[in-house]
């Protein structure tokens, strides 16, 4: 898939958002990552696999909530 | 090594501390993990490899600062 928004729970501060961004960036160096922390949304633009996103979020210690839209 | 305290930078809220705890717990299910978030310290009691701790912290998006004491 190319551009997709996912729900991520538990990003309570900017440090959390930064951590999620870094966890995703390590695994998806080619993708553009946008984080809407207050809404608990992460948008990934660029070819990626949802399973990789889930794993990155899990490993970072946040809750992956699947596709948002 | 058995019990060791490490420096971890960037844990700015309790969500961050929880994320670090989870990232470490996944990789070191047998160890006891104590986090002093304001001080930026993580203590691990139980056999573990420093490289595994470093990787967990890195993957979680925080900065591993090596042994604290």
Coordinates of C-alpha atoms in Angstrom, one line a residue:
Chain A
X1 CA 0.0 0.0 0.0
X2 CA 1.1 3.6 -0.5
X3 CA -0.4 6.2 1.8
X4 CA -2.3 4.9 4.9
X5 CA -3.2 6.3 8.3
X6 CA -3.1 4.1 11.3
X7 CA -4.2 4.5 14.9
X8 CA -1.5 4.4 17.6
X9 CA -2.5 4.6 21.2
X10 CA -0.3 5.8 24.1
X11 CA 1.6 8.7 22.6
X12 CA 1.2 11.0 25.6
X13 CA 4.0 13.5 25.0
X14 CA 6.3 14.7 22.2
X15 CA 8.9 12.3 23.4
X16 CA 6.5 9.5 22.6
X17 CA 5.8 10.8 19.1
X18 CA 9.5 11.2 18.5
X19 CA 10.0 7.6 19.6
X20 CA 7.3 6.3 17.3
X21 CA 8.7 8.3 14.4
X22 CA 12.2 6.9 15.0
X23 CA 11.0 3.3 15.3
X24 CA 9.1 3.7 12.0
X25 CA 11.9 5.6 10.3
X26 CA 14.4 2.8 11.1
X27 CA 12.2 0.2 9.4
X28 CA 10.8 2.3 6.6
X29 CA 13.6 4.7 5.6
X30 CA 12.0 5.5 2.3
X31 CA 8.6 6.4 3.6
X32 CA 7.3 9.8 4.8
X33 CA 5.9 9.7 8.3
X34 CA 3.4 12.2 9.7
X35 CA 2.3 12.0 13.3
X36 CA -0.8 13.6 14.8
X37 CA -0.1 12.9 18.4
X38 CA -3.2 14.4 20.0
X39 CA -5.4 12.4 17.6
X40 CA -3.3 9.3 18.0
X41 CA -2.7 9.0 14.2
X42 CA 0.3 8.1 12.1
X43 CA 0.2 8.5 8.4
X44 CA 2.8 6.7 6.2
X45 CA 3.3 7.9 2.7
X46 CA 5.3 5.5 0.5
X47 CA 5.3 1.8 -0.1
X48 CA 5.1 -0.2 3.1
X49 CA 3.8 -3.3 4.7
X50 CA 1.2 -3.0 7.5
X51 CA 2.9 -5.8 9.4
X52 CA 6.1 -3.8 9.5
X53 CA 4.3 -0.9 11.0
X54 CA 2.6 -3.1 13.6
X55 CA 5.9 -4.6 14.6
X56 CA 7.6 -1.2 14.8
X57 CA 4.8 0.2 17.0
X58 CA 4.7 -2.9 19.2
X59 CA 8.5 -2.9 19.7
X60 CA 8.4 0.8 20.5
X61 CA 6.0 0.0 23.3
X62 CA 2.8 1.6 21.9
X63 CA -0.5 0.1 20.9
X64 CA -1.1 -0.4 17.2
X65 CA -4.8 0.1 16.5
X66 CA -4.9 -0.8 12.8
X67 CA -6.1 1.3 9.9
X68 CA -7.7 4.6 10.7
X69 CA -9.4 5.3 7.4
Chain B
X1 CA 26.1 -9.3 34.0
X2 CA 23.4 -9.4 36.6
X3 CA 22.2 -6.1 38.1
X4 CA 23.2 -3.0 36.2
X5 CA 21.9 0.6 35.9
X6 CA 21.9 2.3 32.5
X7 CA 21.3 5.9 31.4
X8 CA 18.4 6.4 29.0
X9 CA 17.7 9.9 27.6
X10 CA 14.4 11.2 26.3
X11 CA 11.9 9.6 28.6
X12 CA 9.8 12.8 29.1
X13 CA 6.5 11.3 30.3
X14 CA 5.1 8.2 31.9
X15 CA 4.2 6.9 28.4
X16 CA 7.8 7.1 27.5
X17 CA 8.8 5.1 30.6
X18 CA 6.1 2.5 29.8
X19 CA 7.4 2.2 26.3
X20 CA 10.9 1.6 27.4
X21 CA 9.8 -0.9 29.9
X22 CA 7.8 -2.8 27.3
X23 CA 10.6 -2.7 24.8
X24 CA 13.0 -4.2 27.4
X25 CA 10.5 -6.6 28.8
X26 CA 9.9 -8.2 25.3
X27 CA 13.6 -8.9 24.9
X28 CA 14.4 -9.7 28.6
X29 CA 11.3 -11.5 29.8
X30 CA 13.3 -13.0 32.8
X31 CA 14.8 -9.8 34.1
X32 CA 13.3 -7.3 36.6
X33 CA 13.2 -3.8 35.2
X34 CA 13.1 -0.7 37.3
X35 CA 12.8 2.8 35.7
X36 CA 13.6 6.1 37.4
X37 CA 12.2 8.3 34.7
X38 CA 13.1 11.8 36.2
X39 CA 16.7 10.6 36.6
X40 CA 16.8 8.9 33.2
X41 CA 17.9 5.6 34.7
X42 CA 16.9 2.0 34.0
X43 CA 18.0 -0.8 36.3
X44 CA 17.9 -4.3 35.1
X45 CA 18.2 -7.2 37.6
X46 CA 18.8 -10.5 36.1
X47 CA 21.2 -12.0 33.5
X48 CA 21.3 -9.8 30.4
X49 CA 23.5 -8.6 27.7
X50 CA 24.2 -4.8 27.4
X51 CA 24.0 -5.0 23.6
X52 CA 20.4 -6.3 23.9
X53 CA 19.5 -3.4 26.2
X54 CA 21.1 -0.9 23.8
X55 CA 19.2 -2.4 20.8
X56 CA 15.9 -2.3 22.7
X57 CA 16.3 1.3 23.7
X58 CA 17.4 2.3 20.2
X59 CA 14.5 0.5 18.6
X60 CA 12.1 2.1 21.0
X61 CA 13.4 5.5 19.9
X62 CA 15.3 6.6 23.1
X63 CA 18.9 7.4 23.6
X64 CA 21.0 4.7 25.3
X65 CA 23.7 6.4 27.4
X66 CA 25.6 3.3 28.6
X67 CA 26.3 2.2 32.2
X68 CA 25.3 4.7 34.9
X69 CA 27.3 3.2 37.8

